[in-house]
mmCIF file of C-alpha atoms and ligand atoms in Angstrom:
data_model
loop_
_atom_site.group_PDB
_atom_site.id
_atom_site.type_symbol
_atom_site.label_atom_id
_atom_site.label_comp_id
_atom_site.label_asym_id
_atom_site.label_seq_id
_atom_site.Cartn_x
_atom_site.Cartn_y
_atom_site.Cartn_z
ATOM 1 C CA UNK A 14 117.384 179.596 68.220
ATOM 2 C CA UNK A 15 116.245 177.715 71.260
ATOM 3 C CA UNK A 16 118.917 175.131 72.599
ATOM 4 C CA UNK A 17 118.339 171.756 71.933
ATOM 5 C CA UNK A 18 119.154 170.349 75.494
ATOM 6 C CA UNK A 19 117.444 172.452 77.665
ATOM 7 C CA UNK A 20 116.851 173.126 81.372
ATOM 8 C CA UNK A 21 114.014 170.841 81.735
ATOM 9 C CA UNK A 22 116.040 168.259 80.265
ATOM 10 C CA UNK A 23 119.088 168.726 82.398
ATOM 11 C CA UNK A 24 116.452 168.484 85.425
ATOM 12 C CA UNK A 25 114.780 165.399 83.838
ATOM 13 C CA UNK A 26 117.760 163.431 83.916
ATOM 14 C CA UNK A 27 119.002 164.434 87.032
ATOM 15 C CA UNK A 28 115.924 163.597 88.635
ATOM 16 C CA UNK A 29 115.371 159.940 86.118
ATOM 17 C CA UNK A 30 119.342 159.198 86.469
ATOM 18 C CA UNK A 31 121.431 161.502 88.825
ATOM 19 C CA UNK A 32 119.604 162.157 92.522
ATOM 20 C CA UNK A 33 119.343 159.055 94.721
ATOM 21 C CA UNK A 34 115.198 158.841 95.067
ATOM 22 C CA UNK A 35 113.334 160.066 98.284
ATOM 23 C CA UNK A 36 112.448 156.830 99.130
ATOM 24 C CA UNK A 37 115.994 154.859 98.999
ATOM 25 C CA UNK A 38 117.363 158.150 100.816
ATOM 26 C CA UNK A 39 114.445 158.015 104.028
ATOM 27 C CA UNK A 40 115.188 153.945 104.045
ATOM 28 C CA UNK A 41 118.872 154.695 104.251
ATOM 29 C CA UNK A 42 118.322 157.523 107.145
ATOM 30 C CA UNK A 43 116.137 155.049 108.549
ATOM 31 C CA UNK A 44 118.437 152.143 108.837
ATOM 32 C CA UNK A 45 121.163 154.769 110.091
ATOM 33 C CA UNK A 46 118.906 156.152 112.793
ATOM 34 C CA UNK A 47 118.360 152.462 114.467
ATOM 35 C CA UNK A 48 122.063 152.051 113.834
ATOM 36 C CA UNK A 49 122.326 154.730 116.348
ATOM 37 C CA UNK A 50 119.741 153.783 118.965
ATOM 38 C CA UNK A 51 120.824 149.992 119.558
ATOM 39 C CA UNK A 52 124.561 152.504 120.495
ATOM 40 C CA UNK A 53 122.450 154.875 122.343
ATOM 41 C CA UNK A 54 120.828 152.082 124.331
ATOM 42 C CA UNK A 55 124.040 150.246 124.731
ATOM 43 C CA UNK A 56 125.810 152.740 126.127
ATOM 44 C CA UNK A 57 122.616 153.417 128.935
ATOM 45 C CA UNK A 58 123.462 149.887 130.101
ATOM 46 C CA UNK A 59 127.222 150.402 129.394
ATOM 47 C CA UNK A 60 128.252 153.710 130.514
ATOM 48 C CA UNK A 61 131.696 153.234 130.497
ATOM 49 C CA UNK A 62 131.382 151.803 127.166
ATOM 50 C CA UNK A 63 134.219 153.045 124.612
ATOM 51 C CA UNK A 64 132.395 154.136 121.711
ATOM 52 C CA UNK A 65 131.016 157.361 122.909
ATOM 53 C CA UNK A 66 128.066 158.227 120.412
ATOM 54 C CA UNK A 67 127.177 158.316 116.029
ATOM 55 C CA UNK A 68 126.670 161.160 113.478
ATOM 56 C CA UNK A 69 125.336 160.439 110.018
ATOM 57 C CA UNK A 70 127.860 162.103 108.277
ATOM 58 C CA UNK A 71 128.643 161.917 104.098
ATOM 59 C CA UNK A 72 126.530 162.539 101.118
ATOM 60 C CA UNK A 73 123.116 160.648 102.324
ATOM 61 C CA UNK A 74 123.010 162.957 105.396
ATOM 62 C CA UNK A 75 123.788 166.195 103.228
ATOM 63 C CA UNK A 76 121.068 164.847 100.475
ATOM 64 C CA UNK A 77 123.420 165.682 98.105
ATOM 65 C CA UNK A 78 123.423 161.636 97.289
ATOM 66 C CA UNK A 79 123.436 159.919 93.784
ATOM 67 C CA UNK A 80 121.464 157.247 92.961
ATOM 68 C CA UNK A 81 124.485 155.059 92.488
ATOM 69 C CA UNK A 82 125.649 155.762 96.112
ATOM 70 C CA UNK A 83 126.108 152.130 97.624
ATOM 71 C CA UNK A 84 126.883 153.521 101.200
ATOM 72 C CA UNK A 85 126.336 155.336 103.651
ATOM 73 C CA UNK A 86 128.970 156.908 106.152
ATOM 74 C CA UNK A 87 128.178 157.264 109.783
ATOM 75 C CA UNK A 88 130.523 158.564 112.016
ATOM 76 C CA UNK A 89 131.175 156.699 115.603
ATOM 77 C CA UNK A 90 133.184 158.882 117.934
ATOM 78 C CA UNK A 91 135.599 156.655 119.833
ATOM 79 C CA UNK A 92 137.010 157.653 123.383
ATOM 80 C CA UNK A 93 140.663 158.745 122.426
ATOM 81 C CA UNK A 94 141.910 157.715 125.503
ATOM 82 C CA UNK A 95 140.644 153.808 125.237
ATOM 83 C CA UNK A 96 141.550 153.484 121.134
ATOM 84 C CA UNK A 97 144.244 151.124 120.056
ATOM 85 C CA UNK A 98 147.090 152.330 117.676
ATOM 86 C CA UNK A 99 146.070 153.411 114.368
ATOM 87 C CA UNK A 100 146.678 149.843 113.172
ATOM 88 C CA UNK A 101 144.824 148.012 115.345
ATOM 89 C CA UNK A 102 141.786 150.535 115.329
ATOM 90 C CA UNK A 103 139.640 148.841 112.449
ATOM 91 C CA UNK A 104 139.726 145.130 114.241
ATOM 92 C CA UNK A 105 139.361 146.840 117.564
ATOM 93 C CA UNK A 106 136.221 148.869 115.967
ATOM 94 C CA UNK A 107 134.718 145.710 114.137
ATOM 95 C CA UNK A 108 134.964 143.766 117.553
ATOM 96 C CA UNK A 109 132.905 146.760 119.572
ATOM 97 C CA UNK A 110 130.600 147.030 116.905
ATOM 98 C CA UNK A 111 129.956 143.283 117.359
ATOM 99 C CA UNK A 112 129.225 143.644 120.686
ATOM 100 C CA UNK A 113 126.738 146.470 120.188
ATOM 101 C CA UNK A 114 124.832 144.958 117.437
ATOM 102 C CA UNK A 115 124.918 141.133 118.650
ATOM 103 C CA UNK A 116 121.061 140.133 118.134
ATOM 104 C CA UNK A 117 120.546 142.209 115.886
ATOM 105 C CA UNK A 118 122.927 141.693 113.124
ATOM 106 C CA UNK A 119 125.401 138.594 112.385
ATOM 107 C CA UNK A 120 128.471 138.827 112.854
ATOM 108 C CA UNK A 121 129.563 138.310 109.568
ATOM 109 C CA UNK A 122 127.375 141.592 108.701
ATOM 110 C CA UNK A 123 130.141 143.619 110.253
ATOM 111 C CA UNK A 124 133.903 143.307 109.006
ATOM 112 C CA UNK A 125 137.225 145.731 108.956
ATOM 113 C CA UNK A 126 137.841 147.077 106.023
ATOM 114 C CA UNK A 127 141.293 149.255 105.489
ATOM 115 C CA UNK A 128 140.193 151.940 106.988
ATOM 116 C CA UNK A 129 136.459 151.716 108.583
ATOM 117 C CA UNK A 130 134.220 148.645 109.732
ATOM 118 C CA UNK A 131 131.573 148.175 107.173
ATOM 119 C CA UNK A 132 128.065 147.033 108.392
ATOM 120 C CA UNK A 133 126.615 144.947 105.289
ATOM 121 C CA UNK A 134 122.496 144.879 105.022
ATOM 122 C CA UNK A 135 121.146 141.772 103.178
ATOM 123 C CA UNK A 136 118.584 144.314 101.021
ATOM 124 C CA UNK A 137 117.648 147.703 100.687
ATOM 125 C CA UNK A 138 119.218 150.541 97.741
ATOM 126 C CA UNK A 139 122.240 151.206 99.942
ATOM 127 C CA UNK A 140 123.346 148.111 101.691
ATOM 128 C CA UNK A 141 126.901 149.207 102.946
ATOM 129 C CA UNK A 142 127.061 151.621 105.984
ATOM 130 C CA UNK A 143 131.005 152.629 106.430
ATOM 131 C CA UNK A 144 131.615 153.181 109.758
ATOM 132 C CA UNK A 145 134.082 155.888 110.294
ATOM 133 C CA UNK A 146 136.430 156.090 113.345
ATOM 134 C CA UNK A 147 136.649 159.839 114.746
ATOM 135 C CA UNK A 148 139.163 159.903 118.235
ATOM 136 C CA UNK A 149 137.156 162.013 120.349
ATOM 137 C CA UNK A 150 138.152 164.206 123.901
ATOM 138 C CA UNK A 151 134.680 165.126 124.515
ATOM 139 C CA UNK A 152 134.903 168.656 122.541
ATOM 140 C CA UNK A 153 131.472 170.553 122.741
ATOM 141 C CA UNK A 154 131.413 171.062 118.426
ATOM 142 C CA UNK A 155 131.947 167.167 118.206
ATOM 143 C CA UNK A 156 135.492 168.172 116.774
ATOM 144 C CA UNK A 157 137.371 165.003 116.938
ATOM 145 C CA UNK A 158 140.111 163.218 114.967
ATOM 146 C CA UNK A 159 138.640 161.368 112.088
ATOM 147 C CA UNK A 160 140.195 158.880 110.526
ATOM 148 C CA UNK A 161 139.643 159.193 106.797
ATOM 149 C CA UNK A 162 138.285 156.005 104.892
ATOM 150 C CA UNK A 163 140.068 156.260 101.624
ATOM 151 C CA UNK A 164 143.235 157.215 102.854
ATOM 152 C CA UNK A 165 143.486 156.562 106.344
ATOM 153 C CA UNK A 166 144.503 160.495 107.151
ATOM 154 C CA UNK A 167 143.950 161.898 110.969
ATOM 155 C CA UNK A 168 141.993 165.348 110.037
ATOM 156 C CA UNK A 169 140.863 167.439 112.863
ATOM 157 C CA UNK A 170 137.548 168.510 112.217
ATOM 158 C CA UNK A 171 133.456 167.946 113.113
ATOM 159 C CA UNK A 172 130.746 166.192 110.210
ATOM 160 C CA UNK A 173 128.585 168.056 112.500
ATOM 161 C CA UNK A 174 129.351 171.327 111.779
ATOM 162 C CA UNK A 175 130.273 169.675 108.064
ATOM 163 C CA UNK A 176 126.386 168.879 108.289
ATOM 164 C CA UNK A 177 125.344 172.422 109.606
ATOM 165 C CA UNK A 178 127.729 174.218 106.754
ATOM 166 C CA UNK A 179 126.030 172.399 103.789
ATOM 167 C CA UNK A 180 121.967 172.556 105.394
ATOM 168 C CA UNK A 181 122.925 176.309 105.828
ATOM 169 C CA UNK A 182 123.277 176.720 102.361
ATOM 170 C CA UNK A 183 120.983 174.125 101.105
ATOM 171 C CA UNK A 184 118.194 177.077 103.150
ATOM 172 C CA UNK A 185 119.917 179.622 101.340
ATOM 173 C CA UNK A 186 120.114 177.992 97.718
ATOM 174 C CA UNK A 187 116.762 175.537 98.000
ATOM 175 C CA UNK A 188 117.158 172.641 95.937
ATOM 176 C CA UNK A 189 119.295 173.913 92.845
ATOM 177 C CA UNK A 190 122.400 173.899 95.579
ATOM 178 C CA UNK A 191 122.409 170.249 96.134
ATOM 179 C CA UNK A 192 121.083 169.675 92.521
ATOM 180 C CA UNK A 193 124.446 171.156 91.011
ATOM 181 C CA UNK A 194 126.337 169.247 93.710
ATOM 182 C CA UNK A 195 125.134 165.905 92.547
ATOM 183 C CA UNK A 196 125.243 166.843 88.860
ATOM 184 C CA UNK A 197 128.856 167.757 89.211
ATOM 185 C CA UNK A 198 129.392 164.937 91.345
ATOM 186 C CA UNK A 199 127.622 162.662 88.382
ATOM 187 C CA UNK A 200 130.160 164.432 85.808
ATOM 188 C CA UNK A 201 133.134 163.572 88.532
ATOM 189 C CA UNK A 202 131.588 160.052 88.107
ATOM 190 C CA UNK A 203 131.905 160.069 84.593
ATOM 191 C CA UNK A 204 135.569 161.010 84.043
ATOM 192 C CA UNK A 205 136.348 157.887 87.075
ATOM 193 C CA UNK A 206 134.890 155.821 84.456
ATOM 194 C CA UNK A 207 136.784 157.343 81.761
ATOM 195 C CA UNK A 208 140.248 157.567 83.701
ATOM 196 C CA UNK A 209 140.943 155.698 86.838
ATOM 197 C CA UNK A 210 143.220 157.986 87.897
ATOM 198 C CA UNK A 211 141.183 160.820 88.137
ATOM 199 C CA UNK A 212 140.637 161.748 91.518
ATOM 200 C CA UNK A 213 137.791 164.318 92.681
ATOM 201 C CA UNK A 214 137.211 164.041 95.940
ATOM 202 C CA UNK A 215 132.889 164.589 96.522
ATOM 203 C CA UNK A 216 133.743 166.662 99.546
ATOM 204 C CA UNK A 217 135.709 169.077 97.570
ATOM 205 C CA UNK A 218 133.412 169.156 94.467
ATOM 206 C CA UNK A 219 130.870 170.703 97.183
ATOM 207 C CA UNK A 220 133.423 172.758 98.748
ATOM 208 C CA UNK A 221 133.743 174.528 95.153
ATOM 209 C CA UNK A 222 130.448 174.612 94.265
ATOM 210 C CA UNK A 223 129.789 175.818 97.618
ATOM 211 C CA UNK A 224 132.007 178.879 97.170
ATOM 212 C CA UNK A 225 130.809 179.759 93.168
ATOM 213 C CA UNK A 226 127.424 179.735 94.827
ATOM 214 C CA UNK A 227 128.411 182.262 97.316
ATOM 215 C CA UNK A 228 130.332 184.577 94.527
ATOM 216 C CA UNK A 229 127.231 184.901 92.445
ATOM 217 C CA UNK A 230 126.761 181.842 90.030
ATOM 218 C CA UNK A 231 123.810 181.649 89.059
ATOM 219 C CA UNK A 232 121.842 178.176 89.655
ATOM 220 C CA UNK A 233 118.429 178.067 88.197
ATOM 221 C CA UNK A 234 119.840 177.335 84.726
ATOM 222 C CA UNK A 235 122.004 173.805 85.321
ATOM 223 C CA UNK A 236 123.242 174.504 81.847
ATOM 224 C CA UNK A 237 124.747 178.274 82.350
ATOM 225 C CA UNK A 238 125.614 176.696 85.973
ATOM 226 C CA UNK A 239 127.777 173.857 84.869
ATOM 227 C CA UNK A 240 129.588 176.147 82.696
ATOM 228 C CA UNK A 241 130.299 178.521 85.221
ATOM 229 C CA UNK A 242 131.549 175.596 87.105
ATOM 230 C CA UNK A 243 133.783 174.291 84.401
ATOM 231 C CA UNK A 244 134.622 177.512 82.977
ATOM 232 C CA UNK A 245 135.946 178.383 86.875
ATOM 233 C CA UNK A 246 137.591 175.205 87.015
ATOM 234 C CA UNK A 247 139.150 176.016 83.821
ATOM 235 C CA UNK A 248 140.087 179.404 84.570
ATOM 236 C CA UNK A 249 141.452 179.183 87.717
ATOM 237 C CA UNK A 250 143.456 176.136 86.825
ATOM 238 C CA UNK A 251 142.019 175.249 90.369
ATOM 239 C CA UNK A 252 145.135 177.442 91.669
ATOM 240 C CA UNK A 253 143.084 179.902 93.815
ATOM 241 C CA UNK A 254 142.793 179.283 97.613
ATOM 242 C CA UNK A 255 139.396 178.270 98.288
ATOM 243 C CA UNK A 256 138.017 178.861 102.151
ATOM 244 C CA UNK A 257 135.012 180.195 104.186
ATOM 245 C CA UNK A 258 134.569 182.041 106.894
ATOM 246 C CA UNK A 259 131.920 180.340 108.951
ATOM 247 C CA UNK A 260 134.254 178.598 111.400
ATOM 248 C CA UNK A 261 137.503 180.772 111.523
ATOM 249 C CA UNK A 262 138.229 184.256 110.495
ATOM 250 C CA UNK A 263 140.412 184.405 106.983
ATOM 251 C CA UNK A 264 143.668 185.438 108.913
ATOM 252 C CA UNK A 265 143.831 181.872 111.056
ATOM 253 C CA UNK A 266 144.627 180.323 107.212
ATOM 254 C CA UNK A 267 148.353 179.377 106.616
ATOM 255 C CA UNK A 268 150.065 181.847 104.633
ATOM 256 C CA UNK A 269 151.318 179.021 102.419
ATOM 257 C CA UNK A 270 151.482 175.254 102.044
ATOM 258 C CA UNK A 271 152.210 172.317 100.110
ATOM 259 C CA UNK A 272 149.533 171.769 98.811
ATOM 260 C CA UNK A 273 148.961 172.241 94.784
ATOM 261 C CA UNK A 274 145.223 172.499 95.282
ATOM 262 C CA UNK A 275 144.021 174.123 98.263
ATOM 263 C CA UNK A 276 140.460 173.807 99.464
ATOM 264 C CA UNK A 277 140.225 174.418 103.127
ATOM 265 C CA UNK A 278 137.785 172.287 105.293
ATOM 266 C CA UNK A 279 135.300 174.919 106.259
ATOM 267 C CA UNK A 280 135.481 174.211 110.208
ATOM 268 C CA UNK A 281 139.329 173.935 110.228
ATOM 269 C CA UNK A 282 141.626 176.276 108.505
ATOM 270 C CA UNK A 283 144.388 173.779 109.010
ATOM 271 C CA UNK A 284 143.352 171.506 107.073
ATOM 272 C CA UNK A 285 143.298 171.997 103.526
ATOM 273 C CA UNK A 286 140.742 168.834 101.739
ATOM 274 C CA UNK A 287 142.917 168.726 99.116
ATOM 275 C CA UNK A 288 146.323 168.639 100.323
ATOM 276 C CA UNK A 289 147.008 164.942 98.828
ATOM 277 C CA UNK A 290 146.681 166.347 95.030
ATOM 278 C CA UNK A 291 149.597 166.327 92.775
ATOM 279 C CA UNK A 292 150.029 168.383 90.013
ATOM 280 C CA UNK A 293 148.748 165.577 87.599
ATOM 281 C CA UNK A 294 145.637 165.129 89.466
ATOM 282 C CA UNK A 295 144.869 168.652 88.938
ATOM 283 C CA UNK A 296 145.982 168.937 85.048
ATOM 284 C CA UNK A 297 143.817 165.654 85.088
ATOM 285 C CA UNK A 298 140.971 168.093 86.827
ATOM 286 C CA UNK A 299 141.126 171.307 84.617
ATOM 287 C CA UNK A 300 141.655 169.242 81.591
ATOM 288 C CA UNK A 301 138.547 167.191 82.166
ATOM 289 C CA UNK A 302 136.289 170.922 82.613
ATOM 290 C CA UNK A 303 138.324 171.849 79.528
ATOM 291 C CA UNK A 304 136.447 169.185 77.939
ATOM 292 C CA UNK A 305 133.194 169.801 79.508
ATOM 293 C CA UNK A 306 132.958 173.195 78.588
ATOM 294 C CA UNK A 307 134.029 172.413 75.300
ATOM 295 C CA UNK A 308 131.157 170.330 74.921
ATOM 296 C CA UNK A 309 128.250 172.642 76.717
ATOM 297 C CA UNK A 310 129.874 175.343 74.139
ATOM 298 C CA UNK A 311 129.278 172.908 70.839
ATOM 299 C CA UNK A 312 125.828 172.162 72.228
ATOM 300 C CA UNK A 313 124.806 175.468 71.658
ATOM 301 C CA UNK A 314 125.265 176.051 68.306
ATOM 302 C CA UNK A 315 124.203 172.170 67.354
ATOM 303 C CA UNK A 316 122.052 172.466 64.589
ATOM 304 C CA UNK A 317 120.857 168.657 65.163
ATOM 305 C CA UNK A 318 119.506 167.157 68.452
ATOM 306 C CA UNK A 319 121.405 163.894 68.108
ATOM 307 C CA UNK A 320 124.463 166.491 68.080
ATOM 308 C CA UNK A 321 124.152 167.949 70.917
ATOM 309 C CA UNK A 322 122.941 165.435 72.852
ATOM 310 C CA UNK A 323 126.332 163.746 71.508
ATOM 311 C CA UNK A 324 127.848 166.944 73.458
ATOM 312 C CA UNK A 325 126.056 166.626 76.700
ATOM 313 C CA UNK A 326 126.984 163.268 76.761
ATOM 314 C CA UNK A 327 130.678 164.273 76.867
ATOM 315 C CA UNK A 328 129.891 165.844 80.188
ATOM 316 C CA UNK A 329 126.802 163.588 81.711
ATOM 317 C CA UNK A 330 127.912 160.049 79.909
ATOM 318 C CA UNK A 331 126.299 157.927 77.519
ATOM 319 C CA UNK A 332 123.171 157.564 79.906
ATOM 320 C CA UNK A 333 121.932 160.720 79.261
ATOM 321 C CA UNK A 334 119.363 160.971 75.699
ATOM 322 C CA UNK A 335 118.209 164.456 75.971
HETATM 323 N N1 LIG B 20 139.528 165.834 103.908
HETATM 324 C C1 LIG B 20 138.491 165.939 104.751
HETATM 325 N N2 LIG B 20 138.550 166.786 105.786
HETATM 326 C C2 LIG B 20 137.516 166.884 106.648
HETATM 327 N N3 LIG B 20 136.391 166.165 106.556
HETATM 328 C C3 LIG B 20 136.281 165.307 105.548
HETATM 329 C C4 LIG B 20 137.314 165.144 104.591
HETATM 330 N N4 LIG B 20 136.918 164.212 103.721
HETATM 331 C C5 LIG B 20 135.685 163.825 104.084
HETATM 332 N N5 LIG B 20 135.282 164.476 105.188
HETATM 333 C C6 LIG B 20 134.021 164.321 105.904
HETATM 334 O O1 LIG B 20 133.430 163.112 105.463
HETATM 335 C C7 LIG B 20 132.186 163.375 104.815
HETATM 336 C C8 LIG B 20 132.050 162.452 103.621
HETATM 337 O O2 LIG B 20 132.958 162.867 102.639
HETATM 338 P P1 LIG B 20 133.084 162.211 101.206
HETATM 339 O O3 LIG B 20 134.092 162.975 100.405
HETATM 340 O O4 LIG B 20 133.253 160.737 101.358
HETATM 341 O O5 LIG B 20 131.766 162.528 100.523
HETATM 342 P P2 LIG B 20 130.236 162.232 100.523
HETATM 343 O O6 LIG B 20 129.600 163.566 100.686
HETATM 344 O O7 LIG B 20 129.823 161.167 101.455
HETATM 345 O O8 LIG B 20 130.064 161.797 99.017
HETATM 346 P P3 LIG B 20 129.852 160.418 98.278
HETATM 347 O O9 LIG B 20 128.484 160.561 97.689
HETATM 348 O O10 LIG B 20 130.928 160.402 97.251
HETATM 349 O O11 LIG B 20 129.966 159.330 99.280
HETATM 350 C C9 LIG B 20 132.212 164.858 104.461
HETATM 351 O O12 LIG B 20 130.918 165.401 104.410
HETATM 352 C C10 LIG B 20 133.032 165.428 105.601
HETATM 353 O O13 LIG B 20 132.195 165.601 106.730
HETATM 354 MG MG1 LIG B 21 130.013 159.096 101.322
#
């Protein structure tokens, strides 16, 4: 018996519900990209100036996106030697930024937040841009310390080469890559909604798909792919070391760490993604794919539609209809 949900369902609603459209994804790039020039010109008249240069960095960059995404990062590499202490470096940011943009956006339009200066449009599909601070020596791969904007961690590391990593394999894998990305993403979206406290970092949810992708899953199905991702999830208990070997050979990783979840950053093998997860957060995580593939499983052998889409809904939320 066919399934009831199928694959051109799954890729209906992901396309309907899940991606973030061309359109709102150009306008963002767009907006980012003259962002960057006013700096670029800025710093022509202001050599000395102490914001050295941007990056659009996060999900709109990557295209891997939803259509719920409300901003935008873009990464502004400060000259370490010139940046105030770590508390300071948000005001000190907002204040620069002011300076750049004066003319061309109020000043109200650009405030501190905890941990990056936020540049507020008054319309468009993705209003916020977060501004990211990265301390920056001048290093030829854009490494730098960046300041990360939920928790306000120093990680070594370059959203260029972050950028390069993911377009690599979005070549390799065209368009089902990113597509199980953002679906995965969309079910990580699901369970916030569902539980507060569970935490799934986006970066890390591509990280894993990333490396299933690599050890064979197949994509073209999003329903045997999701399984395999919540089946590995399950599996694994999300105890096996997850790394690549772009950047650094397998041998520069730490023999051990702290960390209960470890999913190095694929241009530093110092710096493991998820080295803030505690045990909870990952019973939270493997229980939550429990679920999931629970649900894909009961799908299958449905014998209504309304049933399984009742089981698909477990995984994509009460948005999707089949
Ligand atoms: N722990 C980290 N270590 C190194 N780089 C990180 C880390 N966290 C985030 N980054 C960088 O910041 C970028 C944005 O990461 P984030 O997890 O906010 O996801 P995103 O791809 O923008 O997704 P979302 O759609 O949720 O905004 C990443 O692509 C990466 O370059
Ligand atoms: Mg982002």
């Amino acid at each position: 018996m066919d399934d009831f949900v199928t694959q051109s369902d799954l890729a209906a609603f992901a396309e309907s519900k899940v991606n973030l459209p061309s359109d709102d994804a150009e306008a963002g790039r767009v907006r980012v990209k003259t962002l960057r020039d006013r700096l670029t010109q800025h710093i022509a008249t202001n050599p000395d100036f102490d914001l050295v240069k941007m990056l659009h960095a996060g999900s709109v960059a990557k295209g891997t996106a939803l259509r719920t995404a409300n901003d935008m990062d873009l990464a502004v590499y400060v000259r370490d030697a010139a940046a105030p202490d770590d508390s300071q470096l948000v005001n000190w940011l907002r204040d620069r930024l002011r300076e750049v943009y004066q003319g061309f956006l109020d000043s109200d339009q650009i405030q501190a937040g905890t941990h990056c200066a936020t540049v507020t449009f008054k319309s468009g599909a993705i209003r916020n841009v977060d501004i990211v601070p990265i301390l920056y020596e001048g290093d030829d791969d854009d490494f730098g310390f960046l300041i990360a904007k939920d928790t306000g961690d120093r990680l070594l590391t370059s959203v260029r080469l972050h950028l390069e990593f993911v377009r690599g394999r979005k070549v390799a894998y065209p368009r089902h890559y990113a597509q199980l990305i953002r679906l995965v993403k969309w079910w990580i979206r699901q369970q916030r909604q569902l539980d507060a406290d569970f935490r799934f970092k986006s970066f890390m949810a591509e990280l894993i798909v990333t490396h299933l992708v690599e050890s064979g899953t197949p994509m073209t199905s999003y329903l045997d792919a999701l399984e395999q991702v919540f089946g590995y999830i399950f599996k694994s208990g999300l105890r096996e070391r997850i790394s690549f070997s772009d950047y650094y050979k397998p041998s520069e990783l730490p023999s051990t760490t702290e960390g209960v979840i470890e999913v190095f950053d694929p241009v530093n093998a110092s710096n493991n993604v998820a080295y803030r997860y505690t045990e909870s957060d990952r019973e939270r995580i493997v229980n939550a794919a429990q679920d999931a593939l629970g649900a894909i499983a009961e799908a299958r052998y449905a014998t209504t539609k309304g049933r399984a889409v009742e089981c698909w809904q477990i995984v994509l939320g009460p948005s999707f209809h089949g």
